[in-house]
Amino acid sequence: TPRDAVVHALYAEQQRLDGYEEALKHAMGRKSRFDKKVHGTRAGEVVFRKGDLVQFRFNKLDNNISTKTKLAVRWSQPVRVAER
């Protein structure tokens, strides 16, 4: 029935909003933990341990005005720290 369709649409929208809220809370928690790690070390130095997942930025592309690199990937794939 049309009423059931409306109820289902509202339910689906609420589920989407709830999922977005949970994703946002998760991201904020991760940022908070990372910030504690940064501020807990001297001069904002981050210390990674063996097995941590990290990414690095391709700085060469920052000052390049070539149109070929305009949409290039700026970050590496996640990699695990092998040793300190």
N, CA, C and O atoms as a Tinker XYZ file with bonds, in Angstrom:
   336  protein
     1  N      0.846000   -1.186000    0.000000    73     2
     2  CA     0.000000    0.000000    0.000000    64     1     3
     3  C      0.890000    1.249000    0.000000    63     2     4     5
     4  O      2.062000    1.183000    0.372000    81     3
     5  N      0.335000    2.362000   -0.412000    73     3     6
     6  CA     1.126000    3.602000   -0.428000    64     5     7
     7  C      1.637000    3.997000    0.968000    63     6     8     9
     8  O      2.746000    4.513000    1.105000    81     7
     9  N      0.831000    3.752000    1.983000    73     7    10
    10  CA     1.253000    4.093000    3.355000    64     9    11
    11  C      2.465000    3.251000    3.758000    63    10    12    13
    12  O      3.401000    3.758000    4.375000    81    11
    13  N      2.443000    1.962000    3.405000    73    11    14
    14  CA     3.574000    1.090000    3.721000    64    13    15
    15  C      4.846000    1.563000    3.012000    63    14    16    17
    16  O      5.938000    1.496000    3.576000    81    15
    17  N      4.697000    2.036000    1.790000    73    15    18
    18  CA     5.852000    2.528000    1.040000    64    17    19
    19  C      6.455000    3.753000    1.723000    63    18    20    21
    20  O      7.675000    3.889000    1.806000    81    19
    21  N      5.599000    4.636000    2.208000    73    19    22
    22  CA     6.076000    5.841000    2.898000    64    21    23
    23  C      6.771000    5.453000    4.201000    63    22    24    25
    24  O      7.842000    5.971000    4.517000    81    23
    25  N      6.162000    4.546000    4.951000    73    23    26
    26  CA     6.753000    4.101000    6.214000    64    25    27
    27  C      8.113000    3.453000    5.954000    63    26    28    29
    28  O      9.073000    3.703000    6.683000    81    27
    29  N      8.191000    2.625000    4.921000    73    27    30
    30  CA     9.459000    1.973000    4.595000    64    29    31
    31  C     10.515000    3.001000    4.180000    63    30    32    33
    32  O     11.673000    2.889000    4.582000    81    31
    33  N     10.132000    3.991000    3.390000    73    31    34
    34  CA    11.076000    5.026000    2.963000    64    33    35
    35  C     11.603000    5.804000    4.171000    63    34    36    37
    36  O     12.795000    6.102000    4.250000    81    35
    37  N     10.717000    6.127000    5.103000    73    35    38
    38  CA    11.141000    6.843000    6.311000    64    37    39
    39  C     12.073000    5.975000    7.160000    63    38    40    41
    40  O     13.061000    6.464000    7.708000    81    39
    41  N     11.751000    4.690000    7.262000    73    39    42
    42  CA    12.594000    3.761000    8.012000    64    41    43
    43  C     13.986000    3.656000    7.371000    63    42    44    45
    44  O     15.001000    3.691000    8.068000    81    43
    45  N     14.021000    3.530000    6.058000    73    43    46
    46  CA    15.299000    3.423000    5.347000    64    45    47
    47  C     16.129000    4.693000    5.534000    63    46    48    49
    48  O     17.343000    4.620000    5.724000    81    47
    49  N     15.483000    5.843000    5.480000    73    47    50
    50  CA    16.186000    7.112000    5.678000    64    49    51
    51  C     16.753000    7.195000    7.091000    63    50    52    53
    52  O     17.876000    7.661000    7.282000    81    51
    53  N     15.985000    6.747000    8.081000    73    51    54
    54  CA    16.463000    6.767000    9.463000    64    53    55
    55  C     17.654000    5.824000    9.636000    63    54    56    57
    56  O     18.603000    6.145000   10.351000    81    55
    57  N     17.605000    4.673000    8.987000    73    55    58
    58  CA    18.725000    3.733000    9.045000    64    57    59
    59  C     19.978000    4.364000    8.437000    63    58    60    61
    60  O     21.075000    4.206000    8.971000    81    59
    61  N     19.817000    5.075000    7.325000    73    59    62
    62  CA    20.945000    5.745000    6.685000    64    61    63
    63  C     21.542000    6.808000    7.609000    63    62    64    65
    64  O     22.761000    6.913000    7.738000    81    63
    65  N     20.676000    7.592000    8.247000    73    63    66
    66  CA    21.146000    8.626000    9.166000    64    65    67
    67  C     21.850000    8.015000   10.375000    63    66    68    69
    68  O     22.868000    8.536000   10.831000    81    67
    69  N     21.310000    6.912000   10.893000    73    67    70
    70  CA    21.946000    6.234000   12.024000    64    69    71
    71  C     23.323000    5.710000   11.633000    63    70    72    73
    72  O     24.271000    5.812000   12.411000    81    71
    73  N     23.436000    5.152000   10.434000    73    71    74
    74  CA    24.722000    4.659000    9.952000    64    73    75
    75  C     25.730000    5.781000    9.797000    63    74    76    77
    76  O     26.902000    5.620000   10.136000    81    75
    77  N     25.277000    6.921000    9.284000    73    75    78
    78  CA    26.152000    8.081000    9.126000    64    77    79
    79  C     26.641000    8.558000   10.491000    63    78    80    81
    80  O     27.817000    8.880000   10.659000    81    79
    81  N     25.734000    8.601000   11.460000    73    79    82
    82  CA    26.099000    9.048000   12.803000    64    81    83
    83  C     27.137000    8.109000   13.427000    63    82    84    85
    84  O     28.091000    8.568000   14.056000    81    83
    85  N     26.953000    6.810000   13.256000    73    83    86
    86  CA    27.913000    5.839000   13.790000    64    85    87
    87  C     29.274000    5.988000   13.109000    63    86    88    89
    88  O     30.307000    5.913000   13.773000    81    87
    89  N     29.283000    6.195000   11.802000    73    87    90
    90  CA    30.542000    6.381000   11.079000    64    89    91
    91  C     31.258000    7.641000   11.562000    63    90    92    93
    92  O     32.481000    7.653000   11.703000    81    91
    93  N     30.493000    8.690000   11.811000    73    91    94
    94  CA    31.059000    9.941000   12.300000    64    93    95
    95  C     31.651000    9.761000   13.699000    63    94    96    97
    96  O     32.747000   10.246000   13.978000    81    95
    97  N     30.925000    9.062000   14.578000    73    95    98
    98  CA    31.435000    8.806000   15.929000    64    97    99
    99  C     32.719000    7.982000   15.870000    63    98   100   101
   100  O     33.665000    8.242000   16.614000    81    99
   101  N     32.747000    6.991000   14.987000    73    99   102
   102  CA    33.935000    6.148000   14.846000    64   101   103
   103  C     35.129000    6.982000   14.368000    63   102   104   105
   104  O     36.231000    6.852000   14.900000    81   103
   105  N     34.908000    7.834000   13.370000    73   103   106
   106  CA    35.983000    8.677000   12.841000    64   105   107
   107  C     36.493000    9.647000   13.905000    63   106   108   109
   108  O     37.699000    9.874000   14.012000    81   107
   109  N     35.588000   10.216000   14.687000    73   107   110
   110  CA    35.999000   11.150000   15.737000    64   109   111
   111  C     36.805000   10.424000   16.816000    63   110   112   113
   112  O     37.766000   10.974000   17.354000    81   111
   113  N     36.412000    9.198000   17.126000    73   111   114
   114  CA    37.164000    8.411000   18.100000    64   113   115
   115  C     38.565000    8.103000   17.611000    63   114   116   117
   116  O     39.528000    8.192000   18.372000    81   115
   117  N     38.681000    7.739000   16.329000    73   115   118
   118  CA    40.003000    7.458000   15.756000    64   117   119
   119  C     40.873000    8.717000   15.778000    63   118   120   121
   120  O     42.060000    8.650000   16.098000    81   119
   121  N     40.279000    9.862000   15.436000    73   119   122
   122  CA    41.036000   11.114000   15.452000    64   121   123
   123  C     41.489000   11.437000   16.872000    63   122   124   125
   124  O     42.624000   11.864000   17.084000    81   123
   125  N     40.613000   11.234000   17.831000    73   123   126
   126  CA    40.950000   11.505000   19.222000    64   125   127
   127  C     42.119000   10.633000   19.685000    63   126   128   129
   128  O     43.043000   11.123000   20.334000    81   127
   129  N     42.077000    9.348000   19.352000    73   127   130
   130  CA    43.169000    8.454000   19.743000    64   129   131
   131  C     44.478000    8.853000   19.053000    63   130   132   133
   132  O     45.543000    8.818000   19.670000    81   131
   133  N     44.396000    9.231000   17.777000    73   131   134
   134  CA    45.604000    9.656000   17.068000    64   133   135
   135  C     46.158000   10.939000   17.678000    63   134   136   137
   136  O     47.365000   11.063000   17.881000    81   135
   137  N     45.270000   11.899000   17.972000    73   135   138
   138  CA    45.721000   13.158000   18.563000    64   137   139
   139  C     46.391000   12.927000   19.914000    63   138   140   141
   140  O     47.387000   13.578000   20.230000    81   139
   141  N     45.849000   11.999000   20.717000    73   139   142
   142  CA    46.484000   11.686000   22.001000    64   141   143
   143  C     47.878000   11.121000   21.774000    63   142   144   145
   144  O     48.806000   11.414000   22.528000    81   143
   145  N     48.020000   10.311000   20.734000    73   143   146
   146  CA    49.321000    9.725000   20.413000    64   145   147
   147  C     50.302000   10.825000   20.006000    63   146   148   149
   148  O     51.469000   10.793000   20.397000    81   147
   149  N     49.832000   11.793000   19.225000    73   147   150
   150  CA    50.692000   12.889000   18.772000    64   149   151
   151  C     51.054000   13.799000   19.933000    63   150   152   153
   152  O     52.224000   14.142000   20.105000    81   151
   153  N     50.070000   14.197000   20.733000    73   151   154
   154  CA    50.328000   15.143000   21.819000    64   153   155
   155  C     51.040000   14.481000   22.995000    63   154   156   157
   156  O     51.613000   15.171000   23.838000    81   155
   157  N     51.011000   13.153000   23.059000    73   155   158
   158  CA    51.685000   12.446000   24.139000    64   157   159
   159  C     53.176000   12.307000   23.919000    63   158   160   161
   160  O     53.894000   11.873000   24.820000    81   159
   161  N     53.655000   12.665000   22.743000    73   159   162
   162  CA    55.081000   12.562000   22.450000    64   161   163
   163  C     55.675000   13.961000   22.389000    63   162   164   165
   164  O     54.948000   14.953000   22.346000    81   163
   165  N     56.976000   14.030000   22.387000    73   163   166
   166  CA    57.614000   15.348000   22.404000    64   165   167
   167  C     57.506000   16.033000   21.037000    63   166   168   169
   168  O     57.678000   15.395000   19.998000    81   167
   169  N     57.230000   17.291000   21.052000    73   167   170
   170  CA    57.187000   18.148000   19.857000    64   169   171
   171  C     56.293000   17.598000   18.754000    63   170   172   173
   172  O     56.573000   17.797000   17.572000    81   171
   173  N     55.228000   16.913000   19.126000    73   171   174
   174  CA    54.298000   16.409000   18.128000    64   173   175
   175  C     54.841000   15.262000   17.306000    63   174   176   177
   176  O     54.293000   14.944000   16.251000    81   175
   177  N     55.919000   14.629000   17.775000    73   175   178
   178  CA    56.511000   13.506000   17.056000    64   177   179
   179  C     55.624000   12.276000   17.227000    63   178   180   181
   180  O     55.196000   11.964000   18.338000    81   179
   181  N     55.354000   11.593000   16.145000    73   179   182
   182  CA    54.546000   10.378000   16.189000    64   181   183
   183  C     55.480000    9.182000   16.156000    63   182   184   185
   184  O     56.355000    9.093000   15.295000    81   183
   185  N     55.297000    8.271000   17.086000    73   183   186
   186  CA    56.131000    7.072000   17.136000    64   185   187
   187  C     55.273000    5.886000   16.731000    63   186   188   189
   188  O     54.297000    5.554000   17.404000    81   187
   189  N     55.640000    5.253000   15.630000    73   187   190
   190  CA    54.919000    4.079000   15.156000    64   189   191
   191  C     55.665000    2.833000   15.599000    63   190   192   193
   192  O     56.894000    2.810000   15.649000    81   191
   193  N     54.901000    1.800000   15.920000    73   191   194
   194  CA    55.493000    0.525000   16.322000    64   193   195
   195  C     55.431000   -0.464000   15.168000    63   194   196   197
   196  O     54.672000   -0.278000   14.217000    81   195
   197  N     56.222000   -1.498000   15.261000    73   195   198
   198  CA    56.222000   -2.553000   14.257000    64   197   199
   199  C     54.809000   -3.122000   14.137000    63   198   200   201
   200  O     54.184000   -3.472000   15.138000    81   199
   201  N     54.314000   -3.211000   12.899000    73   199   202
   202  CA    52.975000   -3.744000   12.652000    64   201   203
   203  C     51.906000   -2.680000   12.483000    63   202   204   205
   204  O     50.807000   -2.992000   12.027000    81   203
   205  N     52.197000   -1.409000   12.843000    73   203   206
   206  CA    51.223000   -0.329000   12.653000    64   205   207
   207  C     50.994000   -0.082000   11.166000    63   206   208   209
   208  O     51.909000   -0.232000   10.356000    81   207
   209  N     49.769000    0.296000   10.815000    73   207   210
   210  CA    49.472000    0.685000    9.434000    64   209   211
   211  C     49.771000    2.167000    9.258000    63   210   212   213
   212  O     49.339000    2.991000   10.065000    81   211
   213  N     50.507000    2.507000    8.206000    73   211   214
   214  CA    50.851000    3.904000    7.929000    64   213   215
   215  C     50.671000    4.197000    6.443000    63   214   216   217
   216  O     50.623000    3.285000    5.618000    81   215
   217  N     50.574000    5.477000    6.120000    73   215   218
   218  CA    50.573000    5.948000    4.740000    64   217   219
   219  C     51.573000    7.087000    4.660000    63   218   220   221
   220  O     51.834000    7.754000    5.661000    81   219
   221  N     52.128000    7.315000    3.492000    73   219   222
   222  CA    52.999000    8.461000    3.319000    64   221   223
   223  C     52.541000    9.271000    2.119000    63   222   224   225
   224  O     51.937000    8.748000    1.183000    81   223
   225  N     52.844000   10.555000    2.171000    73   223   226
   226  CA    52.398000   11.492000    1.143000    64   225   227
   227  C     53.492000   11.655000    0.093000    63   226   228   229
   228  O     54.677000   11.719000    0.418000    81   227
   229  N     53.075000   11.720000   -1.171000    73   227   230
   230  CA    54.008000   11.950000   -2.272000    64   229   231
   231  C     54.207000   13.460000   -2.426000    63   230   232   233
   232  O     53.443000   14.115000   -3.134000    81   231
   233  N     55.224000   14.011000   -1.770000    73   231   234
   234  CA    55.449000   15.455000   -1.760000    64   233   235
   235  C     55.897000   16.001000   -3.105000    63   234   236   237
   236  O     55.705000   17.186000   -3.375000    81   235
   237  N     56.492000   15.167000   -3.960000    73   235   238
   238  CA    56.971000   15.636000   -5.264000    64   237   239
   239  C     55.844000   16.256000   -6.082000    63   238   240   241
   240  O     56.077000   17.153000   -6.892000    81   239
   241  N     54.628000   15.778000   -5.868000    73   239   242
   242  CA    53.509000   16.236000   -6.687000    64   241   243
   243  C     52.937000   17.578000   -6.236000    63   242   244   245
   244  O     52.130000   18.168000   -6.954000    81   243
   245  N     53.337000   18.073000   -5.066000    73   243   246
   246  CA    52.755000   19.303000   -4.532000    64   245   247
   247  C     53.060000   20.536000   -5.375000    63   246   248   249
   248  O     52.178000   21.369000   -5.586000    81   247
   249  N     54.287000   20.665000   -5.857000    73   247   250
   250  CA    54.691000   21.870000   -6.591000    64   249   251
   251  C     54.729000   21.661000   -8.093000    63   250   252   253
   252  O     55.394000   22.411000   -8.807000    81   251
   253  N     54.041000   20.675000   -8.568000    73   251   254
   254  CA    54.028000   20.360000   -9.985000    64   253   255
   255  C     52.743000   20.913000  -10.597000    63   254   256   257
   256  O     51.650000   20.609000  -10.118000    81   255
   257  N     52.862000   21.712000  -11.643000    73   255   258
   258  CA    51.666000   22.304000  -12.252000    64   257   259
   259  C     51.223000   21.567000  -13.508000    63   258   260   261
   260  O     50.352000   22.036000  -14.239000    81   259
   261  N     51.823000   20.421000  -13.749000    73   259   262
   262  CA    51.469000   19.629000  -14.922000    64   261   263
   263  C     50.031000   19.129000  -14.809000    63   262   264   265
   264  O     49.597000   18.693000  -13.743000    81   263
   265  N     49.305000   19.197000  -15.909000    73   263   266
   266  CA    47.920000   18.711000  -15.888000    64   265   267
   267  C     47.861000   17.197000  -15.740000    63   266   268   269
   268  O     46.839000   16.663000  -15.310000    81   267
   269  N     48.936000   16.496000  -16.087000    73   267   270
   270  CA    48.951000   15.036000  -15.947000    64   269   271
   271  C     48.934000   14.608000  -14.486000    63   270   272   273
   272  O     48.405000   13.547000  -14.155000    81   271
   273  N     49.510000   15.432000  -13.609000    73   271   274
   274  CA    49.572000   15.062000  -12.193000    64   273   275
   275  C     48.480000   15.724000  -11.360000    63   274   276   277
   276  O     48.420000   15.533000  -10.145000    81   275
   277  N     47.631000   16.490000  -12.002000    73   275   278
   278  CA    46.596000   17.215000  -11.263000    64   277   279
   279  C     45.701000   16.274000  -10.453000    63   278   280   281
   280  O     45.344000   16.580000   -9.315000    81   279
   281  N     45.344000   15.142000  -11.034000    73   279   282
   282  CA    44.469000   14.190000  -10.357000    64   281   283
   283  C     45.225000   12.956000   -9.871000    63   282   284   285
   284  O     44.619000   11.924000   -9.584000    81   283
   285  N     46.534000   13.064000   -9.783000    73   283   286
   286  CA    47.343000   11.917000   -9.359000    64   285   287
   287  C     47.102000   11.595000   -7.886000    63   286   288   289
   288  O     46.710000   12.460000   -7.102000    81   287
   289  N     47.339000   10.367000   -7.535000    73   287   290
   290  CA    47.196000    9.928000   -6.145000    64   289   291
   291  C     48.286000   10.584000   -5.313000    63   290   292   293
   292  O     49.461000   10.521000   -5.674000    81   291
   293  N     47.918000   11.202000   -4.218000    73   291   294
   294  CA    48.875000   11.920000   -3.382000    64   293   295
   295  C     49.350000   11.102000   -2.177000    63   294   296   297
   296  O     50.348000   11.453000   -1.548000    81   295
   297  N     48.646000   10.023000   -1.856000    73   295   298
   298  CA    48.987000    9.201000   -0.694000    64   297   299
   299  C     49.274000    7.774000   -1.130000    63   298   300   301
   300  O     48.699000    7.282000   -2.101000    81   299
   301  N     50.162000    7.119000   -0.407000    73   299   302
   302  CA    50.493000    5.725000   -0.688000    64   301   303
   303  C     49.356000    4.820000   -0.220000    63   302   304   305
   304  O     48.454000    5.248000    0.500000    81   303
   305  N     49.422000    3.574000   -0.642000    73   303   306
   306  CA    48.527000    2.565000   -0.091000    64   305   307
   307  C     48.949000    2.326000    1.363000    63   306   308   309
   308  O     50.115000    2.542000    1.693000    81   307
   309  N     48.041000    1.888000    2.239000    73   307   310
   310  CA    48.452000    1.576000    3.611000    64   309   311
   311  C     49.504000    0.461000    3.616000    63   310   312   313
   312  O     49.356000   -0.554000    2.936000    81   311
   313  N     50.555000    0.672000    4.389000    73   311   314
   314  CA    51.613000   -0.331000    4.533000    64   313   315
   315  C     51.880000   -0.547000    6.020000    63   314   316   317
   316  O     51.649000    0.346000    6.836000    81   315
   317  N     52.362000   -1.724000    6.362000    73   315   318
   318  CA    52.690000   -2.034000    7.758000    64   317   319
   319  C     54.145000   -1.663000    8.042000    63   318   320   321
   320  O     55.020000   -1.851000    7.197000    81   319
   321  N     54.390000   -1.140000    9.230000    73   319   322
   322  CA    55.746000   -0.819000    9.650000    64   321   323
   323  C     56.477000   -2.135000    9.891000    63   322   324   325
   324  O     56.025000   -2.963000   10.681000    81   323
   325  N     57.613000   -2.330000    9.208000    73   323   326
   326  CA    58.370000   -3.576000    9.319000    64   325   327
   327  C     59.327000   -3.530000   10.509000    63   326   328   329
   328  O     59.455000   -4.507000   11.246000    81   327
   329  N     59.992000   -2.400000   10.691000    73   327   330
   330  CA    60.911000   -2.250000   11.819000    64   329   331
   331  C     61.046000   -0.781000   12.135000    63   330   332   333
   332  O     60.687000    0.078000   11.330000    81   331
   333  N     61.561000   -0.501000   13.302000    73   331   334
   334  CA    61.697000    0.882000   13.734000    64   333   335
   335  C     63.071000    1.377000   13.401000    63   334   336
   336  O     63.398000    2.530000   13.683000    81   335
